């Protein structure tokens, strides 16, 4: 069967949407038509063949795939029409007629035409509002309440039963904020509760791993450098600073006198041991005894710490977990390591930060863009997400125990770096938007745009050079997205450069640079189709291009007009790009701080487990339902039912 994709635009409520006709895999010649609409209205679809109406389908705001299945006997020439009507004002209003005429099949065969309605009001907003947002990772649920006691020396031990119940409740609450219906309702979702659910679960998992082990993993290698005092600038010698120095000296002199007096008082109060002739002597024997006691205490602490590590190491890898993957040939990865469970939980929070930030961009943008508070929130989430991928890359991946690690890219250091760069790139975009709104100088905006290009260029270069087969590893769309972003911001940068050149009366050069910007933007348009995915719609990719096209066209017309009336400069064939400055990176990740071990773990609780007992794959239940795949049905009745 030949791979054929047919795109047909539909204009609805002033917005243009794409219908996608694509072949499905199977023994029959099957085709899928997808209508991604953003509407709260009831929709009516009518399928017509050469003999008239074949089927009429109604779907409401709560409907989701699949809505209907129509069997059509097709000839070599696939020739059908689909009409689209919207229910407004107590009646269906015709919106669009799609004529599908394409040689899609070589022989006469039974075709199955699937009609899918992807309604943005009922499906997870992550999939429609995001500029490439990765789907949340799914996890197979471990029933802590019933399975954890199996690892104990005595499964009936009350403290173990209580611990199992508490971790079970924490785990269920974690699922609630990522995979339930409440997780979809982003309008009413409280982000601080999502973060709290993750921190509580991580805090509980640390009990299996050991706080000492966690501290060792997250300890900064260059903490010693950070602790070094910074050299003060001695060049500043204002009267005010001199006065402060004098005050400081007076305080130091006063404190020295006080210290000497205190020392004399302490010396007088200190009990002494006198010799036979009345002279005081130091009790060397007592000093030796005291030193022995201190050494013994240190030894006990070290032993206790070592024993605690040993005990947690024994139980840390006795549980069983399974998670789906974002990238790589393996769709899921199994592990017995509680640290992997902890890392996947943090990973999901990073993805959630990305998704929720894009939801805020789409839902909170007014006619004049984002307000300052929302912009700060989005910026904060993106940098926190970057901090999560940064700590996973630099602190955790070396300590993980993963089955099938070679076929999973999720915890590959390069892939984590790519996600980190994606977060920084999108944060830079937020900064550029703020700079425009605040009428910041074009020179600074150009510097930000150039660095945004550099970020996406590095991300795509890392991804393309490190992954052998992008398609098999499920990162082809991500690579296409980075190429799209890189080209878009290249065009944007050259447009700003042309503006600056024109302001410097370089009329001919500004025209040449502006034309280059326009050519780059045309190339960007060709990258839209390859970047389309379930999480990335045509509209979200087309809108920035349309906006920038208008700006470039207006600027180019102005530059040509000014050159014709004022400059009379020759337009060079190749623009002079020497003025293109180096980039400025304002976005810096925010460190992710792990919470401390949960209070539900008492110091000796770990000793109640049997290191020889282990769970197996059979002890975990299948993955929870993802909000990206959950199907819901509207409880309301259709307009046709009301008429009846």
Coordinates of C-alpha atoms in Angstrom, one line a residue:
X1 CA 0.0 0.0 0.0
X2 CA 1.4 3.4 -0.9
X3 CA 1.9 6.0 1.8
X4 CA -0.4 8.9 0.9
X5 CA -1.4 11.8 3.1
X6 CA -3.9 14.3 2.0
X7 CA -4.3 17.6 3.8
X8 CA -7.5 19.7 3.4
X9 CA -8.0 22.9 5.4
X10 CA -11.3 23.7 7.2
X11 CA -12.1 27.2 8.4
X12 CA -14.2 27.2 11.6
X13 CA -14.9 30.2 13.8
X14 CA -12.1 32.2 12.1
X15 CA -9.5 29.5 12.6
X16 CA -8.1 27.1 10.0
X17 CA -7.8 23.5 10.8
X18 CA -6.3 20.6 8.9
X19 CA -8.0 17.3 8.1
X20 CA -5.7 14.5 7.7
X21 CA -6.3 11.5 5.4
X22 CA -3.7 8.8 6.1
X23 CA -3.5 5.1 5.5
X24 CA -3.8 2.7 8.4
X25 CA -1.8 -0.5 8.8
X26 CA -3.7 -3.7 8.2
X27 CA -4.7 -6.2 5.6
X28 CA -7.6 -4.1 4.3
X29 CA -7.1 -0.8 2.5
X30 CA -8.0 1.4 5.4
X31 CA -7.9 5.2 5.7
X32 CA -8.3 7.6 8.6
X33 CA -9.7 11.1 8.5
X34 CA -8.8 13.2 11.5
X35 CA -10.7 16.5 12.2
X36 CA -8.9 18.4 15.0
X37 CA -11.4 21.1 16.0
X38 CA -11.2 23.6 18.8
X39 CA -14.9 24.2 19.4
X40 CA -17.5 23.9 22.1
X41 CA -20.3 23.3 19.6
X42 CA -22.0 20.2 18.4
X43 CA -20.7 19.0 15.1
X44 CA -22.4 17.1 12.3
X45 CA -20.5 15.2 9.6
X46 CA -22.2 13.8 6.4
X47 CA -20.3 11.3 4.2
X48 CA -21.5 11.3 0.5
X49 CA -20.5 8.8 -2.2
X50 CA -21.5 8.6 -5.8
X51 CA -25.0 7.3 -4.9
X52 CA -25.7 10.0 -2.3
X53 CA -25.6 10.2 1.5
X54 CA -23.8 7.2 3.1
X55 CA -23.9 8.2 6.7
X56 CA -24.6 11.2 9.0
X57 CA -22.6 11.5 12.3
X58 CA -23.2 13.9 15.2
X59 CA -20.7 14.5 17.9
X60 CA -20.8 16.8 20.9
X61 CA -18.1 18.6 22.9
X62 CA -17.5 15.6 25.1
X63 CA -17.2 13.1 22.3
X64 CA -13.9 11.4 21.5
X65 CA -12.6 8.8 19.2
X66 CA -13.9 6.7 17.7
X67 CA -17.2 8.3 16.8
X68 CA -18.3 6.2 13.9
X69 CA -17.2 3.5 11.5
X70 CA -18.4 3.5 7.9
X71 CA -17.8 0.6 5.5
X72 CA -17.5 1.9 1.9
X73 CA -16.9 -0.2 -1.2
X74 CA -14.4 1.9 -3.1
X75 CA -13.2 1.7 -6.7
X76 CA -9.7 2.5 -7.9
X77 CA -10.7 6.2 -7.8
X78 CA -11.4 7.2 -4.2
X79 CA -14.1 9.8 -4.7
X80 CA -16.1 11.0 -1.7
X81 CA -17.3 14.2 0.0
X82 CA -17.6 15.1 3.7
X83 CA -19.7 18.0 4.8
X84 CA -19.1 19.7 8.1
X85 CA -22.0 21.5 9.9
X86 CA -21.9 23.3 13.3
X87 CA -24.9 23.6 15.7
X88 CA -25.5 27.3 16.4
X89 CA -28.6 29.1 17.1
X90 CA -30.8 26.0 17.4
X91 CA -29.8 24.8 14.0
X92 CA -26.9 23.2 12.1
X93 CA -25.0 25.7 10.0
X94 CA -22.9 24.5 7.0
X95 CA -19.2 25.3 7.5
X96 CA -17.3 23.4 4.8
X97 CA -17.5 20.7 2.2
X98 CA -14.5 18.4 1.7
X99 CA -14.1 16.8 -1.7
X100 CA -11.7 13.9 -1.4
X101 CA -10.5 12.7 -4.8
X102 CA -7.3 10.7 -4.8
X103 CA -6.0 7.5 -6.4
X104 CA -5.3 5.8 -3.1
X105 CA -5.7 2.2 -3.9
X106 CA -4.3 0.1 -6.8
X107 CA -7.1 -2.6 -6.8
X108 CA -10.7 -2.7 -5.9
X109 CA -11.0 -3.5 -2.2
X110 CA -13.1 -3.0 0.8
X111 CA -12.2 0.4 2.4
X112 CA -12.9 1.3 5.9
X113 CA -13.3 5.0 6.5
X114 CA -12.7 5.9 10.2
X115 CA -14.0 9.3 11.4
X116 CA -12.3 10.5 14.5
X117 CA -13.3 13.7 16.2
X118 CA -10.5 15.1 18.4
X119 CA -12.3 17.7 20.5
X120 CA -10.0 20.0 22.4
X121 CA -12.5 20.6 25.2
X122 CA -12.4 16.9 26.3
X123 CA -9.0 15.7 25.4
X124 CA -5.9 16.6 27.4
X125 CA -4.8 20.1 26.7
X126 CA -1.2 19.0 26.6
X127 CA -1.7 17.5 23.1
X128 CA -3.1 20.5 21.5
X129 CA -1.7 23.6 23.2
X130 CA 1.9 22.7 23.4
X131 CA 4.8 23.5 21.1
X132 CA 6.0 20.0 21.1
X133 CA 5.3 18.6 24.5
X134 CA 6.3 15.1 25.2
X135 CA 3.7 12.7 26.5
X136 CA 3.7 12.0 30.2
X137 CA 5.5 8.8 31.1
X138 CA 3.1 6.1 32.4
X139 CA 3.9 3.8 35.3
X140 CA 2.8 0.4 36.3
X141 CA 1.3 0.7 39.7
X142 CA 2.8 -1.2 42.6
X143 CA 0.2 -2.1 45.3
X144 CA 2.3 -1.1 48.3
X145 CA -0.5 -1.9 50.7
X146 CA -0.6 -5.6 49.8
X147 CA 2.9 -6.2 48.3
X148 CA 5.2 -4.3 50.6
X149 CA 4.4 -6.5 53.7
X150 CA 5.5 -9.5 51.6
X151 CA 9.1 -8.2 51.9
X152 CA 9.0 -8.0 55.7
X153 CA 10.4 -10.5 58.1
X154 CA 6.9 -10.6 59.6
X155 CA 4.2 -9.5 57.1
X156 CA 1.8 -8.9 60.0
X157 CA 4.1 -6.5 61.9
X158 CA 1.8 -3.5 62.7
X159 CA 4.5 -0.9 61.8
X160 CA 5.1 -2.5 58.4
X161 CA 1.3 -2.7 57.7
X162 CA 1.0 1.0 58.7
X163 CA 4.0 2.0 56.5
X164 CA 2.6 0.1 53.5
X165 CA -0.8 1.8 53.9
X166 CA 0.8 5.3 54.1
X167 CA 3.0 4.8 51.0
X168 CA 0.0 3.3 49.1
X169 CA -2.0 6.5 49.9
X170 CA 0.9 8.7 48.8
X171 CA 1.3 6.7 45.6
X172 CA -2.4 6.9 44.8
X173 CA -2.4 10.7 45.3
X174 CA 0.6 10.9 42.9
X175 CA -1.4 9.2 40.2
X176 CA -4.4 11.5 40.9
X177 CA -2.4 14.5 39.8
X178 CA -1.0 13.0 36.7
X179 CA -3.4 10.4 35.3
X180 CA -7.0 11.1 36.6
X181 CA -9.8 13.2 35.3
X182 CA -8.8 15.9 37.7
X183 CA -5.4 16.0 36.0
X184 CA -7.0 17.0 32.8
X185 CA -8.9 19.9 34.3
X186 CA -6.0 22.4 34.0
X187 CA -8.3 25.4 34.7
X188 CA -9.0 24.2 38.2
X189 CA -5.7 22.3 38.8
X190 CA -3.5 23.8 41.5
X191 CA 0.2 23.4 40.5
X192 CA 1.4 23.5 44.1
X193 CA -0.7 20.4 44.8
X194 CA 0.9 18.6 41.9
X195 CA 4.4 19.5 43.1
X196 CA 3.5 18.5 46.6
X197 CA 2.2 15.1 45.5
X198 CA 5.5 14.4 43.7
X199 CA 7.6 15.6 46.7
X200 CA 5.6 13.4 49.1
X201 CA 6.1 10.3 46.9
X202 CA 9.8 11.0 46.5
X203 CA 10.1 11.6 50.2
X204 CA 8.6 8.2 50.8
X205 CA 10.8 6.5 48.3
X206 CA 13.9 7.9 49.9
X207 CA 13.2 5.6 52.8
X208 CA 14.0 2.6 50.6
X209 CA 17.1 4.3 49.1
X210 CA 18.5 5.8 52.3
X211 CA 19.0 9.5 53.0
X212 CA 22.8 8.9 53.2
X213 CA 22.8 7.5 49.7
X214 CA 20.7 10.4 48.3
X215 CA 23.0 12.9 50.0
X216 CA 26.0 11.2 48.4
X217 CA 24.4 11.2 44.9
X218 CA 23.3 14.9 45.0
X219 CA 26.4 16.2 46.7
X220 CA 27.9 18.9 44.4
X221 CA 31.4 18.1 43.1
X222 CA 32.4 21.8 43.2
X223 CA 30.8 22.6 46.6
X224 CA 34.3 23.5 47.9
X225 CA 34.7 26.1 45.2
X226 CA 31.3 27.6 46.1
X227 CA 32.3 27.9 49.7
X228 CA 35.4 30.0 48.9
X229 CA 35.0 33.7 49.9
X230 CA 34.7 36.0 47.0
X231 CA 37.4 38.7 46.6
X232 CA 36.0 42.1 47.4
X233 CA 36.5 45.0 45.0
X234 CA 39.0 47.3 46.7
X235 CA 38.8 50.0 44.1
X236 CA 35.7 51.6 45.7
X237 CA 36.7 54.0 48.4
X238 CA 33.8 56.4 48.9
X239 CA 33.4 58.3 52.1
X240 CA 30.5 56.1 53.0
X241 CA 32.5 52.9 52.7
X242 CA 35.3 54.4 54.7
X243 CA 32.9 55.3 57.5
X244 CA 31.6 51.7 57.4
X245 CA 35.1 50.4 57.7
X246 CA 35.8 52.7 60.7
X247 CA 32.6 51.6 62.4
X248 CA 33.6 48.0 61.6
X249 CA 37.1 48.5 63.2
X250 CA 35.5 50.1 66.3
X251 CA 33.2 47.1 66.7
X252 CA 36.1 44.7 66.2
X253 CA 38.2 46.5 68.9
X254 CA 35.3 46.5 71.3
X255 CA 34.6 42.8 70.7
X256 CA 38.3 42.0 71.2
X257 CA 38.2 43.7 74.7
X258 CA 35.0 41.8 75.5
X259 CA 36.6 38.6 74.4
X260 CA 39.7 39.1 76.5
X261 CA 37.5 39.9 79.6
X262 CA 35.4 36.9 79.0
X263 CA 38.4 34.7 78.7
X264 CA 39.8 36.0 82.0
X265 CA 36.5 35.3 83.7
X266 CA 36.4 31.8 82.2
X267 CA 39.9 31.3 83.4
X268 CA 39.0 32.3 86.9
X269 CA 35.8 30.1 87.0
X270 CA 37.6 27.1 85.6
X271 CA 38.1 24.4 88.3
X272 CA 41.8 23.5 88.8
X273 CA 43.6 20.6 90.3
X274 CA 46.4 21.6 92.7
X275 CA 49.6 19.7 93.4
X276 CA 50.9 19.0 96.9
X277 CA 52.8 22.3 96.9
X278 CA 49.6 24.2 95.9
X279 CA 50.5 24.7 92.2
X280 CA 47.7 23.9 89.6
X281 CA 48.4 21.1 87.1
X282 CA 46.5 19.9 83.9
X283 CA 44.6 16.7 84.3
X284 CA 46.2 14.8 81.3
X285 CA 44.5 11.6 82.3
X286 CA 41.0 13.2 82.0
X287 CA 41.9 14.6 78.6
X288 CA 42.9 11.2 77.4
X289 CA 39.7 9.7 78.7
X290 CA 37.6 12.5 77.0
X291 CA 39.4 11.9 73.7
X292 CA 38.7 8.2 73.9
X293 CA 35.0 8.9 74.5
X294 CA 34.8 11.3 71.5
X295 CA 36.6 8.8 69.2
X296 CA 34.1 6.1 70.3
X297 CA 31.1 8.3 69.5
X298 CA 32.5 9.1 66.1
X299 CA 33.1 5.4 65.4
X300 CA 29.5 4.6 66.5
X301 CA 28.1 7.3 64.2
X302 CA 30.1 6.0 61.2
X303 CA 29.1 2.4 62.0
X304 CA 25.5 3.4 62.3
X305 CA 25.6 5.3 59.0
X306 CA 27.4 2.3 57.3
X307 CA 24.8 -0.1 58.7
X308 CA 22.0 2.2 57.5
X309 CA 23.4 2.3 54.0
X310 CA 23.8 -1.5 54.0
X311 CA 20.3 -2.0 55.1
X312 CA 18.8 0.4 52.5
X313 CA 21.0 -1.1 49.8
X314 CA 19.5 -4.5 50.7
X315 CA 15.9 -3.4 50.4
X316 CA 16.4 -0.7 47.7
X317 CA 16.4 -3.2 44.8
X318 CA 13.9 -5.6 46.2
X319 CA 10.7 -3.9 44.8
X320 CA 9.5 -3.9 41.2
X321 CA 8.6 -1.0 38.9
X322 CA 7.8 -0.4 35.3
X323 CA 7.6 2.8 33.3
X324 CA 6.9 3.7 29.7
X325 CA 9.6 5.6 27.8
X326 CA 9.6 8.8 25.9
X327 CA 12.2 7.8 23.4
X328 CA 14.2 4.7 22.4
X329 CA 13.3 1.4 20.8
X330 CA 12.0 0.0 24.1
X331 CA 8.5 1.2 24.9
X332 CA 8.8 0.4 28.6
X333 CA 11.6 -0.3 31.0
X334 CA 11.5 -2.6 34.0
X335 CA 13.5 -2.1 37.1
X336 CA 13.9 -3.3 40.7
X337 CA 15.7 -0.1 41.8
X338 CA 13.7 2.3 43.9
X339 CA 16.1 5.1 42.7
X340 CA 14.8 4.6 39.2
X341 CA 11.2 5.0 40.4
X342 CA 12.3 8.2 42.1
X343 CA 14.0 9.5 39.0
X344 CA 11.0 8.7 36.8
X345 CA 8.7 10.6 39.2
X346 CA 11.0 13.6 39.0
X347 CA 11.2 13.2 35.2
X348 CA 7.4 13.3 34.9
X349 CA 7.3 16.5 36.9
X350 CA 9.7 18.1 34.4
X351 CA 7.5 17.1 31.5
X352 CA 4.4 18.4 33.4
X353 CA 6.2 21.7 34.0
X354 CA 6.7 21.9 30.2
X355 CA 3.1 21.1 29.4
X356 CA 1.5 23.3 32.0
X357 CA 3.7 26.3 30.9
X358 CA 2.5 25.9 27.4
X359 CA -1.1 25.6 28.6
X360 CA -0.7 29.0 30.3
X361 CA 0.8 30.5 27.2
X362 CA -2.2 29.4 25.1
X363 CA -5.0 30.1 27.6
X364 CA -3.8 33.3 29.3
X365 CA -2.5 35.3 26.3
X366 CA -4.7 38.3 25.6
X367 CA -4.7 40.8 22.8
X368 CA -1.6 42.4 24.3
X369 CA 0.1 39.1 25.1
X370 CA 0.8 37.6 28.6
X371 CA 0.5 39.7 31.7
X372 CA 3.6 40.0 33.8
X373 CA 2.6 37.5 36.6
X374 CA 1.7 34.8 34.1
X375 CA 4.9 35.4 32.2
X376 CA 6.9 35.0 35.4
X377 CA 5.1 31.8 36.3
X378 CA 5.7 30.3 32.9
X379 CA 9.4 31.3 32.9
X380 CA 9.7 29.8 36.4
X381 CA 8.2 26.5 35.3
X382 CA 10.4 26.2 32.3
X383 CA 13.6 26.8 34.3
X384 CA 12.5 24.4 37.0
X385 CA 12.0 21.8 34.3
X386 CA 15.5 22.5 33.1
X387 CA 16.7 22.1 36.6
X388 CA 15.1 18.6 36.8
X389 CA 16.7 17.4 33.6
X390 CA 20.0 18.9 34.7
X391 CA 20.1 17.1 38.0
X392 CA 19.1 13.8 36.4
X393 CA 21.9 14.2 33.8
X394 CA 24.6 15.3 36.2
X395 CA 23.8 13.5 39.4
X396 CA 21.5 10.5 39.0
X397 CA 22.1 8.5 35.8
X398 CA 25.4 7.0 36.9
X399 CA 23.7 5.5 39.9
X400 CA 20.7 3.9 38.1
X401 CA 20.0 0.2 37.7
X402 CA 17.9 -0.3 34.6
X403 CA 16.8 -3.3 32.6
X404 CA 17.1 -2.9 28.8
X405 CA 19.0 0.4 29.5
X406 CA 20.7 0.3 26.1
X407 CA 17.4 0.5 24.2
X408 CA 15.9 3.4 26.3
X409 CA 16.9 7.0 25.7
X410 CA 15.1 8.5 28.6
X411 CA 18.1 8.4 30.9
X412 CA 20.7 8.8 28.3
X413 CA 22.9 11.7 29.2
X414 CA 22.7 13.3 25.7
X415 CA 18.9 13.0 25.6
X416 CA 18.6 14.6 29.0
X417 CA 20.8 17.4 27.8
X418 CA 18.5 17.8 24.8
X419 CA 15.5 18.2 27.0
X420 CA 17.4 20.6 29.2
X421 CA 18.2 22.7 26.1
X422 CA 14.6 22.6 25.0
X423 CA 13.5 24.1 28.3
X424 CA 16.1 26.8 28.1
X425 CA 15.1 27.6 24.5
X426 CA 11.5 28.0 25.3
X427 CA 12.4 30.1 28.3
X428 CA 14.4 32.4 26.0
X429 CA 11.4 32.7 23.8
X430 CA 9.4 33.9 26.8
X431 CA 12.1 36.5 27.5
X432 CA 12.0 37.7 23.9
X433 CA 8.2 38.2 24.2
X434 CA 8.7 40.2 27.4
X435 CA 11.4 42.3 25.7
X436 CA 9.1 43.2 22.8
X437 CA 6.3 44.1 25.2
X438 CA 8.6 46.4 27.2
X439 CA 9.9 48.1 24.0
X440 CA 13.4 46.8 24.7
X441 CA 16.1 47.9 22.3
X442 CA 16.2 45.8 19.1
X443 CA 19.9 45.2 19.7
X444 CA 19.3 43.3 22.9
X445 CA 16.4 41.4 21.4
X446 CA 18.6 40.4 18.5
X447 CA 21.2 39.1 20.9
X448 CA 18.5 37.0 22.7
X449 CA 17.2 35.6 19.3
X450 CA 20.7 34.6 18.2
X451 CA 21.3 32.7 21.5
X452 CA 17.9 31.0 21.1
X453 CA 19.1 29.8 17.6
X454 CA 22.3 28.5 19.2
X455 CA 20.3 26.6 21.9
X456 CA 18.1 24.9 19.3
X457 CA 21.0 24.2 17.0
X458 CA 22.9 22.5 19.8
X459 CA 19.9 20.5 20.8
X460 CA 19.3 19.2 17.3
X461 CA 23.0 18.6 16.7
X462 CA 23.2 16.4 19.8
X463 CA 20.1 14.5 19.0
X464 CA 21.0 13.9 15.3
X465 CA 24.6 12.8 16.0
X466 CA 23.9 10.5 19.0
X467 CA 20.8 8.6 17.8
X468 CA 21.3 6.1 14.9
X469 CA 17.7 5.8 13.8
X470 CA 15.6 8.8 14.7
X471 CA 12.3 7.2 13.6
X472 CA 12.9 3.9 15.5
X473 CA 13.9 5.9 18.5
X474 CA 10.8 8.0 18.3
X475 CA 12.7 11.3 18.2
X476 CA 12.3 12.2 14.5
X477 CA 9.5 14.7 15.2
X478 CA 11.5 16.3 18.0
X479 CA 14.5 16.7 15.6
X480 CA 12.1 18.2 13.0
X481 CA 10.8 20.6 15.7
X482 CA 14.2 21.8 16.5
X483 CA 15.0 22.4 12.9
X484 CA 11.8 24.4 12.5
X485 CA 12.6 26.5 15.6
X486 CA 16.2 27.1 14.4
X487 CA 15.1 28.3 11.0
X488 CA 12.3 30.4 12.5
X489 CA 14.6 32.2 14.8
X490 CA 17.3 32.6 12.1
X491 CA 14.7 34.4 10.0
X492 CA 13.7 36.5 13.0
X493 CA 17.3 37.4 13.8
X494 CA 18.1 38.5 10.3
X495 CA 14.9 40.6 10.3
X496 CA 16.1 42.4 13.5
X497 CA 19.6 42.8 11.9
X498 CA 18.0 44.4 8.9
X499 CA 16.1 46.8 11.1
X500 CA 19.3 47.8 12.9
X501 CA 21.2 48.2 9.6
X502 CA 18.4 50.5 8.3
X503 CA 18.6 52.6 11.5
X504 CA 22.4 53.0 10.8
X505 CA 21.5 54.3 7.3
X506 CA 22.8 51.1 5.6
X507 CA 19.8 51.1 3.3
X508 CA 21.2 48.7 0.7
X509 CA 22.5 46.2 3.2
X510 CA 19.2 46.3 5.2
X511 CA 17.3 45.4 2.0
X512 CA 19.6 42.5 1.3
X513 CA 19.4 41.2 4.9
X514 CA 15.6 41.6 4.9
X515 CA 15.3 39.5 1.7
X516 CA 17.5 36.8 3.3
X517 CA 15.2 36.8 6.3
X518 CA 12.2 36.3 3.9
X519 CA 13.9 33.4 2.1
X520 CA 14.7 31.7 5.4
X521 CA 11.1 32.1 6.5
X522 CA 9.9 30.4 3.3
X523 CA 12.2 27.5 4.1
X524 CA 10.7 27.5 7.6
X525 CA 7.3 26.9 6.0
X526 CA 8.5 23.7 4.4
X527 CA 9.5 22.4 7.8
X528 CA 6.0 22.7 9.3
X529 CA 4.6 19.5 7.7
X530 CA 7.5 17.2 8.9
X531 CA 7.1 18.6 12.4
X532 CA 3.4 17.8 12.7
X533 CA 2.6 15.2 15.4
X534 CA -0.1 14.3 17.9
X535 CA 1.3 16.9 20.3
X536 CA 2.0 19.5 17.7
X537 CA -0.7 20.9 15.5
X538 CA -0.4 22.7 12.1
X539 CA -2.0 25.9 13.6
X540 CA 0.6 26.2 16.4
X541 CA 3.4 26.0 13.9
X542 CA 1.8 28.2 11.2
X543 CA 0.9 31.1 13.5
X544 CA 4.4 32.3 14.3
X545 CA 5.3 32.1 10.6
X546 CA 2.2 34.1 9.6
X547 CA 3.0 36.8 12.1
X548 CA 6.7 37.1 11.2
X549 CA 5.8 37.1 7.4
X550 CA 3.7 40.3 8.0
X551 CA 6.5 41.9 9.9
X552 CA 9.2 41.1 7.3
X553 CA 7.0 42.2 4.4
X554 CA 6.2 45.5 6.1
X555 CA 9.9 46.1 7.0
X556 CA 11.1 45.2 3.5
X557 CA 8.6 47.5 1.9
X558 CA 9.7 50.3 4.2
X559 CA 13.4 49.7 3.6
X560 CA 12.9 49.8 -0.2
X561 CA 10.8 52.9 0.0
X562 CA 13.4 54.8 2.1
X563 CA 16.3 53.7 -0.1
X564 CA 14.4 54.9 -3.2
X565 CA 13.6 58.3 -1.6
X566 CA 16.6 58.9 0.6
X567 CA 19.5 56.4 0.3
X568 CA 20.0 55.5 -3.3
X569 CA 22.2 52.7 -2.2
X570 CA 23.0 49.7 -4.3
X571 CA 21.6 46.5 -2.9
X572 CA 24.4 43.9 -2.5
X573 CA 23.8 40.3 -3.8
X574 CA 24.9 38.9 -0.5
X575 CA 24.1 40.7 2.8
X576 CA 26.8 41.8 5.2
X577 CA 26.4 39.7 8.3
X578 CA 29.3 41.2 10.2
X579 CA 26.9 43.1 12.4
X580 CA 25.3 39.9 13.7
X581 CA 26.3 40.0 17.3
X582 CA 27.0 37.1 19.7
X583 CA 24.1 35.7 21.6
X584 CA 23.0 36.5 25.2
X585 CA 21.6 33.7 27.3
X586 CA 19.4 35.0 30.1
X587 CA 17.7 31.7 30.9
X588 CA 19.5 29.7 33.5
X589 CA 18.1 26.5 35.1
X590 CA 16.8 26.5 38.7
X591 CA 18.2 23.8 40.8
X592 CA 15.8 21.1 41.8
X593 CA 16.0 20.4 45.6
X594 CA 15.0 16.9 46.7
X595 CA 12.8 16.8 49.8
X596 CA 14.1 15.0 52.9
X597 CA 13.2 11.5 53.8
X598 CA 9.5 11.2 54.9
X599 CA 8.7 11.1 58.6
X600 CA 6.7 7.9 58.1
X601 CA 10.1 6.1 58.2
X602 CA 11.4 5.6 61.8
X603 CA 15.1 4.9 62.2
X604 CA 14.8 1.2 62.8
X605 CA 11.9 0.5 60.4
X606 CA 14.2 -0.7 57.6
X607 CA 15.5 -3.5 59.9
X608 CA 12.1 -5.1 59.8
X609 CA 12.5 -6.1 56.1
X610 CA 14.0 -9.4 54.9
X611 CA 16.8 -8.7 52.4
X612 CA 16.2 -12.1 50.8
X613 CA 12.6 -11.4 49.8
X614 CA 12.0 -9.7 46.4
X615 CA 9.1 -8.8 44.2
X616 CA 8.7 -9.9 40.6
X617 CA 7.0 -8.4 37.5
X618 CA 3.8 -10.3 38.4
X619 CA 3.5 -8.1 41.5
X620 CA 2.9 -4.9 39.5
X621 CA -0.4 -4.0 37.7
X622 CA -0.5 -2.6 34.2
X623 CA 0.1 1.1 33.5
X624 CA -2.4 3.6 34.7
X625 CA -4.5 5.3 32.1
X626 CA -2.8 8.3 30.6
X627 CA -4.7 11.6 30.3
X628 CA -3.4 11.6 26.7
X629 CA -5.3 8.4 25.8
X630 CA -8.3 8.5 28.2
X631 CA -11.7 8.4 26.4
X632 CA -14.6 10.3 27.8
X633 CA -18.1 10.6 26.6
X634 CA -20.3 13.6 27.0
X635 CA -23.4 13.0 29.1
X636 CA -25.4 15.7 27.3
X637 CA -27.8 14.8 24.5
X638 CA -27.4 15.7 20.9
X639 CA -29.4 18.4 19.1
X640 CA -31.1 15.7 17.0
X641 CA -32.2 13.9 20.2
X642 CA -33.7 17.2 21.5
X643 CA -35.6 17.6 18.2
X644 CA -37.0 14.1 18.5

